[in-house]
Structure formats: C-alpha cells, structure tokens
PDB file of C-alpha atoms in Angstrom:
ATOM      1  CA  UNK D 309     -35.082  20.429 -67.505  1.00  0.00           C
ATOM      2  CA  UNK D 310     -31.836  20.205 -69.499  1.00  0.00           C
ATOM      3  CA  UNK D 311     -30.040  23.074 -67.729  1.00  0.00           C
ATOM      4  CA  UNK D 312     -26.883  23.997 -69.649  1.00  0.00           C
ATOM      5  CA  UNK D 313     -26.089  21.993 -72.787  1.00  0.00           C
ATOM      6  CA  UNK D 314     -22.779  22.171 -74.627  1.00  0.00           C
ATOM      7  CA  UNK D 315     -22.077  20.899 -78.139  1.00  0.00           C
ATOM      8  CA  UNK D 316     -19.962  19.213 -79.287  1.00  0.00           C
ATOM      9  CA  UNK D 317     -18.672  17.178 -76.363  1.00  0.00           C
ATOM     10  CA  UNK D 318     -15.444  16.239 -78.115  1.00  0.00           C
ATOM     11  CA  UNK D 319     -13.588  17.700 -81.080  1.00  0.00           C
ATOM     12  CA  UNK D 320     -10.179  17.297 -82.645  1.00  0.00           C
ATOM     13  CA  UNK D 321      -8.833  20.119 -84.804  1.00  0.00           C
ATOM     14  CA  UNK D 322      -5.706  20.751 -86.785  1.00  0.00           C
ATOM     15  CA  UNK D 323      -3.698  23.907 -86.170  1.00  0.00           C
ATOM     16  CA  UNK D 324      -5.231  26.810 -88.060  1.00  0.00           C
ATOM     17  CA  UNK D 325      -8.713  25.360 -88.355  1.00  0.00           C
ATOM     18  CA  UNK D 326     -11.728  27.198 -87.004  1.00  0.00           C
ATOM     19  CA  UNK D 327     -14.676  25.996 -84.978  1.00  0.00           C
ATOM     20  CA  UNK D 328     -17.547  27.133 -82.794  1.00  0.00           C
ATOM     21  CA  UNK D 329     -18.676  25.727 -79.462  1.00  0.00           C
ATOM     22  CA  UNK D 330     -22.343  26.163 -78.693  1.00  0.00           C
ATOM     23  CA  UNK D 331     -23.828  26.645 -75.247  1.00  0.00           C
ATOM     24  CA  UNK D 332     -27.565  26.619 -74.695  1.00  0.00           C
ATOM     25  CA  UNK D 333     -29.456  27.148 -71.445  1.00  0.00           C
ATOM     26  CA  UNK D 334     -33.154  26.744 -70.813  1.00  0.00           C
ATOM     27  CA  UNK D 335     -33.353  28.413 -67.400  1.00  0.00           C
ATOM     28  CA  UNK D 336     -33.908  31.956 -68.690  1.00  0.00           C
ATOM     29  CA  UNK D 337     -30.645  33.013 -67.056  1.00  0.00           C
ATOM     30  CA  UNK D 338     -29.428  36.476 -67.859  1.00  0.00           C
ATOM     31  CA  UNK D 339     -25.707  35.827 -67.463  1.00  0.00           C
ATOM     32  CA  UNK D 340     -23.490  33.366 -69.310  1.00  0.00           C
ATOM     33  CA  UNK D 341     -19.790  32.502 -69.149  1.00  0.00           C
ATOM     34  CA  UNK D 342     -17.098  30.514 -70.911  1.00  0.00           C
ATOM     35  CA  UNK D 343     -14.264  29.015 -68.867  1.00  0.00           C
ATOM     36  CA  UNK D 344     -11.381  26.783 -69.807  1.00  0.00           C
ATOM     37  CA  UNK D 345     -10.002  24.089 -67.501  1.00  0.00           C
ATOM     38  CA  UNK D 346      -6.387  23.005 -67.716  1.00  0.00           C
ATOM     39  CA  UNK D 347      -4.453  20.631 -65.419  1.00  0.00           C
ATOM     40  CA  UNK D 348      -3.034  22.481 -62.416  1.00  0.00           C
ATOM     41  CA  UNK D 349      -4.649  25.764 -63.517  1.00  0.00           C
ATOM     42  CA  UNK D 350      -8.206  25.443 -62.268  1.00  0.00           C
ATOM     43  CA  UNK D 351     -10.850  27.287 -64.268  1.00  0.00           C
ATOM     44  CA  UNK D 352     -10.045  30.511 -66.050  1.00  0.00           C
ATOM     45  CA  UNK D 353     -12.633  32.871 -67.469  1.00  0.00           C
ATOM     46  CA  UNK D 354     -12.439  33.467 -71.224  1.00  0.00           C
ATOM     47  CA  UNK D 355     -15.438  35.695 -71.971  1.00  0.00           C
ATOM     48  CA  UNK D 356     -18.772  36.381 -70.390  1.00  0.00           C
ATOM     49  CA  UNK D 357     -22.095  38.044 -71.146  1.00  0.00           C
ATOM     50  CA  UNK D 358     -24.428  39.958 -68.874  1.00  0.00           C
ATOM     51  CA  UNK D 359     -27.286  39.958 -71.340  1.00  0.00           C
ATOM     52  CA  UNK D 360     -28.430  39.385 -74.919  1.00  0.00           C
ATOM     53  CA  UNK D 361     -26.255  41.297 -77.331  1.00  0.00           C
ATOM     54  CA  UNK D 362     -23.513  42.042 -74.801  1.00  0.00           C
ATOM     55  CA  UNK D 363     -20.135  40.360 -74.233  1.00  0.00           C
ATOM     56  CA  UNK D 364     -17.019  41.144 -72.235  1.00  0.00           C
ATOM     57  CA  UNK D 365     -13.480  39.819 -71.907  1.00  0.00           C
ATOM     58  CA  UNK D 366     -12.371  37.660 -69.036  1.00  0.00           C
ATOM     59  CA  UNK D 367      -8.932  36.634 -67.846  1.00  0.00           C
ATOM     60  CA  UNK D 368      -7.756  34.758 -70.980  1.00  0.00           C
ATOM     61  CA  UNK D 369      -9.673  36.116 -74.026  1.00  0.00           C
ATOM     62  CA  UNK D 370      -6.931  36.071 -76.676  1.00  0.00           C
ATOM     63  CA  UNK D 371      -7.629  33.766 -79.622  1.00  0.00           C
ATOM     64  CA  UNK D 372     -11.352  33.496 -78.868  1.00  0.00           C
ATOM     65  CA  UNK D 373     -14.467  35.365 -79.920  1.00  0.00           C
ATOM     66  CA  UNK D 374     -17.994  35.111 -78.571  1.00  0.00           C
ATOM     67  CA  UNK D 375     -21.509  36.074 -79.513  1.00  0.00           C
ATOM     68  CA  UNK D 376     -24.804  36.265 -77.615  1.00  0.00           C
ATOM     69  CA  UNK D 377     -27.428  36.890 -80.277  1.00  0.00           C
ATOM     70  CA  UNK D 378     -30.131  35.102 -78.327  1.00  0.00           C
ATOM     71  CA  UNK D 379     -30.570  35.082 -74.575  1.00  0.00           C
ATOM     72  CA  UNK D 380     -30.444  31.299 -74.361  1.00  0.00           C
ATOM     73  CA  UNK D 381     -27.303  30.794 -76.483  1.00  0.00           C
ATOM     74  CA  UNK D 382     -23.662  31.750 -76.013  1.00  0.00           C
ATOM     75  CA  UNK D 383     -21.205  30.811 -78.761  1.00  0.00           C
ATOM     76  CA  UNK D 384     -17.446  30.512 -78.376  1.00  0.00           C
ATOM     77  CA  UNK D 385     -15.409  30.713 -81.575  1.00  0.00           C
ATOM     78  CA  UNK D 386     -11.828  29.850 -82.390  1.00  0.00           C
ATOM     79  CA  UNK D 387     -10.834  31.506 -85.666  1.00  0.00           C
ATOM     80  CA  UNK D 388      -7.424  29.854 -86.028  1.00  0.00           C
ATOM     81  CA  UNK D 389      -6.893  27.068 -83.512  1.00  0.00           C
ATOM     82  CA  UNK D 390      -3.519  26.620 -81.808  1.00  0.00           C
ATOM     83  CA  UNK D 391      -2.196  23.693 -79.722  1.00  0.00           C
ATOM     84  CA  UNK D 392      -2.258  25.993 -76.662  1.00  0.00           C
ATOM     85  CA  UNK D 393      -6.049  25.984 -76.959  1.00  0.00           C
ATOM     86  CA  UNK D 394      -6.206  22.261 -76.225  1.00  0.00           C
ATOM     87  CA  UNK D 395      -8.385  22.234 -73.136  1.00  0.00           C
ATOM     88  CA  UNK D 396     -11.740  21.376 -71.634  1.00  0.00           C
ATOM     89  CA  UNK D 397     -14.205  24.214 -72.101  1.00  0.00           C
ATOM     90  CA  UNK D 398     -17.069  24.825 -69.712  1.00  0.00           C
ATOM     91  CA  UNK D 399     -20.054  27.042 -70.245  1.00  0.00           C
ATOM     92  CA  UNK D 400     -22.022  28.320 -67.282  1.00  0.00           C
ATOM     93  CA  UNK D 401     -25.042  30.483 -66.724  1.00  0.00           C
ATOM     94  CA  UNK D 402     -26.374  32.284 -63.704  1.00  0.00           C
ATOM     95  CA  UNK D 403     -29.117  34.306 -62.168  1.00  0.00           C
ATOM     96  CA  UNK D 404     -28.715  36.654 -59.279  1.00  0.00           C
ATOM     97  CA  UNK D 405     -30.266  35.261 -56.139  1.00  0.00           C
ATOM     98  CA  UNK D 406     -33.143  37.058 -54.533  1.00  0.00           C
ATOM     99  CA  UNK D 407     -32.233  40.511 -53.318  1.00  0.00           C
ATOM    100  CA  UNK D 408     -30.430  40.413 -50.020  1.00  0.00           C
ATOM    101  CA  UNK D 409     -28.573  37.117 -50.331  1.00  0.00           C
ATOM    102  CA  UNK D 410     -26.036  38.540 -52.752  1.00  0.00           C
ATOM    103  CA  UNK D 411     -24.698  35.300 -54.193  1.00  0.00           C
ATOM    104  CA  UNK D 412     -24.192  34.825 -57.911  1.00  0.00           C
ATOM    105  CA  UNK D 413     -24.789  31.079 -58.362  1.00  0.00           C
ATOM    106  CA  UNK D 414     -23.432  29.439 -61.544  1.00  0.00           C
ATOM    107  CA  UNK D 415     -24.839  26.350 -63.280  1.00  0.00           C
ATOM    108  CA  UNK D 416     -22.318  24.526 -65.449  1.00  0.00           C
ATOM    109  CA  UNK D 417     -22.558  22.419 -68.567  1.00  0.00           C
ATOM    110  CA  UNK D 418     -20.826  19.035 -68.844  1.00  0.00           C
ATOM    111  CA  UNK D 419     -17.885  20.401 -70.808  1.00  0.00           C
ATOM    112  CA  UNK D 420     -16.419  20.221 -74.311  1.00  0.00           C
ATOM    113  CA  UNK D 421     -13.028  18.583 -74.743  1.00  0.00           C
ATOM    114  CA  UNK D 422     -11.037  20.164 -77.562  1.00  0.00           C
ATOM    115  CA  UNK D 423      -7.740  18.834 -78.880  1.00  0.00           C
ATOM    116  CA  UNK D 424      -5.695  20.880 -81.340  1.00  0.00           C
ATOM    117  CA  UNK D 425      -2.982  18.942 -83.178  1.00  0.00           C
TER     118      UNK D 425
ATOM    119  CA  UNK H1015      -5.960  41.204 -57.568  1.00  0.00           C
ATOM    120  CA  UNK H1016      -8.497  38.810 -56.141  1.00  0.00           C
ATOM    121  CA  UNK H1017      -7.441  35.195 -55.847  1.00  0.00           C
ATOM    122  CA  UNK H1018      -8.175  31.852 -54.253  1.00  0.00           C
ATOM    123  CA  UNK H1019      -5.560  29.418 -52.953  1.00  0.00           C
ATOM    124  CA  UNK H1020      -6.354  25.785 -52.221  1.00  0.00           C
ATOM    125  CA  UNK H1021      -4.258  23.052 -50.720  1.00  0.00           C
ATOM    126  CA  UNK H1022      -2.436  20.933 -53.248  1.00  0.00           C
ATOM    127  CA  UNK H1023      -3.757  17.456 -53.902  1.00  0.00           C
ATOM    128  CA  UNK H1024      -4.321  14.706 -54.326  1.00  0.00           C
ATOM    129  CA  UNK H1025      -5.875  13.933 -50.970  1.00  0.00           C
ATOM    130  CA  UNK H1026      -6.197  10.197 -50.362  1.00  0.00           C
ATOM    131  CA  UNK H1027      -8.396   8.943 -47.517  1.00  0.00           C
ATOM    132  CA  UNK H1028     -10.020   5.771 -46.321  1.00  0.00           C
ATOM    133  CA  UNK H1029     -13.776   5.563 -46.063  1.00  0.00           C
ATOM    134  CA  UNK H1030     -15.166   7.185 -42.872  1.00  0.00           C
ATOM    135  CA  UNK H1031     -12.071   9.354 -42.391  1.00  0.00           C
ATOM    136  CA  UNK H1032     -12.329  13.072 -41.569  1.00  0.00           C
ATOM    137  CA  UNK H1033     -11.772  15.468 -44.454  1.00  0.00           C
ATOM    138  CA  UNK H1034     -10.373  18.986 -44.486  1.00  0.00           C
ATOM    139  CA  UNK H1035      -9.528  20.867 -47.664  1.00  0.00           C
ATOM    140  CA  UNK H1036      -8.001  24.257 -46.958  1.00  0.00           C
ATOM    141  CA  UNK H1037      -8.983  27.363 -48.902  1.00  0.00           C
ATOM    142  CA  UNK H1038      -7.817  30.924 -48.376  1.00  0.00           C
ATOM    143  CA  UNK H1039      -8.661  33.979 -50.408  1.00  0.00           C
ATOM    144  CA  UNK H1040      -7.529  37.490 -51.217  1.00  0.00           C
ATOM    145  CA  UNK H1041     -10.208  40.011 -52.054  1.00  0.00           C
ATOM    146  CA  UNK H1042     -11.190  43.589 -51.509  1.00  0.00           C
ATOM    147  CA  UNK H1043     -14.515  44.173 -49.881  1.00  0.00           C
ATOM    148  CA  UNK H1044     -16.780  41.337 -48.825  1.00  0.00           C
ATOM    149  CA  UNK H1045     -16.839  38.485 -51.331  1.00  0.00           C
ATOM    150  CA  UNK H1046     -19.252  35.569 -51.437  1.00  0.00           C
ATOM    151  CA  UNK H1047     -17.514  32.194 -51.141  1.00  0.00           C
ATOM    152  CA  UNK H1048     -18.344  28.871 -52.744  1.00  0.00           C
ATOM    153  CA  UNK H1049     -17.314  25.248 -52.932  1.00  0.00           C
ATOM    154  CA  UNK H1050     -17.997  23.457 -56.205  1.00  0.00           C
ATOM    155  CA  UNK H1051     -17.508  19.721 -56.855  1.00  0.00           C
ATOM    156  CA  UNK H1052     -16.647  18.043 -60.161  1.00  0.00           C
ATOM    157  CA  UNK H1053     -17.277  14.316 -60.492  1.00  0.00           C
ATOM    158  CA  UNK H1054     -15.360  12.417 -63.197  1.00  0.00           C
ATOM    159  CA  UNK H1055     -16.498  13.359 -66.702  1.00  0.00           C
ATOM    160  CA  UNK H1056     -18.979  15.956 -65.489  1.00  0.00           C
ATOM    161  CA  UNK H1057     -19.271  19.704 -65.092  1.00  0.00           C
ATOM    162  CA  UNK H1058     -19.008  21.559 -61.802  1.00  0.00           C
ATOM    163  CA  UNK H1059     -21.868  21.501 -59.325  1.00  0.00           C
ATOM    164  CA  UNK H1060     -22.432  23.910 -56.474  1.00  0.00           C
ATOM    165  CA  UNK H1061     -21.768  22.142 -53.181  1.00  0.00           C
ATOM    166  CA  UNK H1062     -22.264  24.991 -50.714  1.00  0.00           C
ATOM    167  CA  UNK H1063     -21.883  28.732 -50.317  1.00  0.00           C
ATOM    168  CA  UNK H1064     -21.631  31.540 -47.782  1.00  0.00           C
ATOM    169  CA  UNK H1065     -22.286  35.184 -48.415  1.00  0.00           C
ATOM    170  CA  UNK H1066     -21.021  36.957 -45.298  1.00  0.00           C
ATOM    171  CA  UNK H1067     -18.576  36.578 -42.438  1.00  0.00           C
ATOM    172  CA  UNK H1068     -19.327  33.788 -39.940  1.00  0.00           C
ATOM    173  CA  UNK H1069     -21.898  32.209 -42.261  1.00  0.00           C
ATOM    174  CA  UNK H1070     -21.692  28.427 -42.418  1.00  0.00           C
ATOM    175  CA  UNK H1071     -22.571  26.714 -45.672  1.00  0.00           C
ATOM    176  CA  UNK H1072     -23.545  23.055 -45.528  1.00  0.00           C
ATOM    177  CA  UNK H1073     -24.743  20.327 -47.877  1.00  0.00           C
ATOM    178  CA  UNK H1074     -24.504  16.506 -48.082  1.00  0.00           C
ATOM    179  CA  UNK H1075     -22.525  16.381 -44.827  1.00  0.00           C
ATOM    180  CA  UNK H1076     -19.971  18.950 -46.015  1.00  0.00           C
ATOM    181  CA  UNK H1077     -19.511  22.218 -44.148  1.00  0.00           C
ATOM    182  CA  UNK H1078     -17.468  25.387 -44.550  1.00  0.00           C
ATOM    183  CA  UNK H1079     -17.419  28.540 -42.432  1.00  0.00           C
ATOM    184  CA  UNK H1080     -16.618  31.986 -43.826  1.00  0.00           C
ATOM    185  CA  UNK H1081     -13.805  33.327 -41.609  1.00  0.00           C
ATOM    186  CA  UNK H1082     -13.048  36.929 -42.438  1.00  0.00           C
ATOM    187  CA  UNK H1083     -10.321  37.290 -39.801  1.00  0.00           C
ATOM    188  CA  UNK H1084      -8.273  34.474 -41.395  1.00  0.00           C
ATOM    189  CA  UNK H1085      -9.630  34.962 -44.952  1.00  0.00           C
ATOM    190  CA  UNK H1086     -10.451  31.277 -45.084  1.00  0.00           C
ATOM    191  CA  UNK H1087     -13.263  28.961 -46.163  1.00  0.00           C
ATOM    192  CA  UNK H1088     -12.060  25.448 -45.351  1.00  0.00           C
ATOM    193  CA  UNK H1089     -14.185  22.496 -46.460  1.00  0.00           C
ATOM    194  CA  UNK H1090     -14.832  19.730 -43.909  1.00  0.00           C
ATOM    195  CA  UNK H1091     -16.704  16.455 -43.710  1.00  0.00           C
ATOM    196  CA  UNK H1092     -16.801  14.195 -40.701  1.00  0.00           C
ATOM    197  CA  UNK H1093     -16.953  10.848 -42.506  1.00  0.00           C
ATOM    198  CA  UNK H1094     -16.151  10.579 -46.217  1.00  0.00           C
ATOM    199  CA  UNK H1095     -17.542   7.954 -48.566  1.00  0.00           C
ATOM    200  CA  UNK H1096     -16.154   6.432 -51.744  1.00  0.00           C
ATOM    201  CA  UNK H1097     -18.801   8.403 -53.643  1.00  0.00           C
ATOM    202  CA  UNK H1098     -17.188  11.658 -52.449  1.00  0.00           C
ATOM    203  CA  UNK H1099     -14.205  11.016 -54.725  1.00  0.00           C
ATOM    204  CA  UNK H1100     -14.075  14.080 -56.984  1.00  0.00           C
ATOM    205  CA  UNK H1101     -12.290  17.362 -57.604  1.00  0.00           C
ATOM    206  CA  UNK H1102     -13.261  20.186 -55.240  1.00  0.00           C
ATOM    207  CA  UNK H1103     -12.965  23.840 -56.193  1.00  0.00           C
ATOM    208  CA  UNK H1104     -13.074  26.822 -53.885  1.00  0.00           C
ATOM    209  CA  UNK H1105     -14.300  30.021 -55.524  1.00  0.00           C
ATOM    210  CA  UNK H1106     -15.193  33.598 -54.755  1.00  0.00           C
ATOM    211  CA  UNK H1107     -17.455  36.211 -56.235  1.00  0.00           C
ATOM    212  CA  UNK H1108     -15.871  39.535 -55.499  1.00  0.00           C
ATOM    213  CA  UNK H1109     -18.884  41.679 -56.113  1.00  0.00           C
ATOM    214  CA  UNK H1110     -22.578  41.696 -55.460  1.00  0.00           C
ATOM    215  CA  UNK H1111     -23.033  43.131 -58.929  1.00  0.00           C
ATOM    216  CA  UNK H1112     -25.209  40.885 -61.017  1.00  0.00           C
ATOM    217  CA  UNK H1113     -23.328  38.836 -63.606  1.00  0.00           C
ATOM    218  CA  UNK H1114     -20.032  38.847 -61.741  1.00  0.00           C
ATOM    219  CA  UNK H1115     -17.984  35.799 -62.741  1.00  0.00           C
ATOM    220  CA  UNK H1116     -16.438  33.489 -60.166  1.00  0.00           C
ATOM    221  CA  UNK H1117     -12.712  33.278 -59.489  1.00  0.00           C
ATOM    222  CA  UNK H1118     -11.659  29.675 -58.884  1.00  0.00           C
ATOM    223  CA  UNK H1119      -8.830  27.982 -57.074  1.00  0.00           C
ATOM    224  CA  UNK H1120      -6.861  25.287 -58.880  1.00  0.00           C
ATOM    225  CA  UNK H1121      -8.893  22.440 -57.437  1.00  0.00           C
ATOM    226  CA  UNK H1122      -8.112  19.614 -55.024  1.00  0.00           C
ATOM    227  CA  UNK H1123      -8.559  15.999 -56.040  1.00  0.00           C
ATOM    228  CA  UNK H1124     -10.025  13.745 -53.351  1.00  0.00           C
ATOM    229  CA  UNK H1125      -9.737   9.973 -53.634  1.00  0.00           C
ATOM    230  CA  UNK H1126     -11.562   7.808 -51.077  1.00  0.00           C
ATOM    231  CA  UNK H1127     -10.927   4.079 -50.869  1.00  0.00           C
ATOM    232  CA  UNK H1128     -13.037   1.423 -49.164  1.00  0.00           C
TER     233      UNK H1128
END
C-alpha cells in the first residue's frame, strides 16, 4: 500500500519557468490537499479538493493552480516560478472517520523540495 | 481567525527525560485537535488526536489531553528516546464538515541525546 506518492522529490527551476507537481493516492480518499512548509512558518494550505473535479483556495493560493481530474490524483502547477516559491511541498489526502468521531485524519506524502533560482 | 500556537524550539533533552511541548489554540466552536510528527526527510505522520473536551489522545508513550477551559493540548511523554528526535506539529480541524483542512502550528523541534 503506497499511500500518498509525490513526484518529483526534488526540482530546481529558474525564475519564470513552469512545472507541475503530481500527487497520487491509492486509498480511495475523497479529499486532497497541498501544503507548503517553510522554516519558522509551519505548514500553510495552498489549495484543496473535496472531490473529483472540484478545487478550492487555501491560505496562500497566489501563484499556484491545481487540478483534480481523477479522484486519485491532485496536481499542483506553477505557471511562472518565483524565488518566493522555494519551499517543501506536501500533499495530503483524507477520509472522514466513521460518523460520530468527527475527526478529519490526513495522510501525508514524503514531500517535494522545490528550489527556484 | 482560528490558529494554533506552539512553544518555540528547539527542545533539547537527554534520553529518559520528561517531555512537554505546549500547544494552545484559538477556534470558534469545538475543534478536533491533533499532534503530528515529522521525522527527518519524511512527511508528517499522525501521532495522536482528540475530538472533544477532556478526551486524552495517546500513542507510542505520548499523551495529550484536550482542555477546553485553557484551550490547550499539550504533548507529554514520560521518558523520551533518541528515536523521538523529530519535529512535532500541533494542529486543529475547526469543523466536523468533511474535507476540512487542518490548521498547523509552526512546529517544535525535539532533539534527544544519549
């Protein structure tokens, strides 16, 4: 059971270049998320999806786009990379625990380290 | 808005020492609370959770109690090991609505030496 898989694990871009990060989950989770992790900032939500074909903005969406064409995949795109987007990106997916427990439990991928020069 | 505040790190302890990492939150309603752990080079893993006031979450010797009166969810372990060295994140889910994202604190780095 692979869980949540992110590709690529590492990438170096030049300012203005574009790229796409791929997240794939094999747990049949309905919900998927993209976070970025920066030193001293914790994790901040970029975009999320509550189902196939749906996306929504999180706390820091500017400069990113996402797509959820298939339930198992959630893509994060950078159209014109900037040095401020140098970060470690984490994808996560979740199900909603059995009715009554009320806890939305996230499973994370191993991360993608992006450097923009 | 909703937020989570954790104690600043790094926390440096000797093996078998007692650990406390403080976490307080601000939220409307009745959030669910979580502790996640991130080992070097890896993603975050759920360590424990609590979904209502006075609940105690526990796992691998770690415990945290949901205290609504002090809006706190402090992480404790009676005797830490070198293998507990990691970054610990406190988080909340401010809604029972399915698909609600987590709000994370900034993380606390724990370093345990033998």
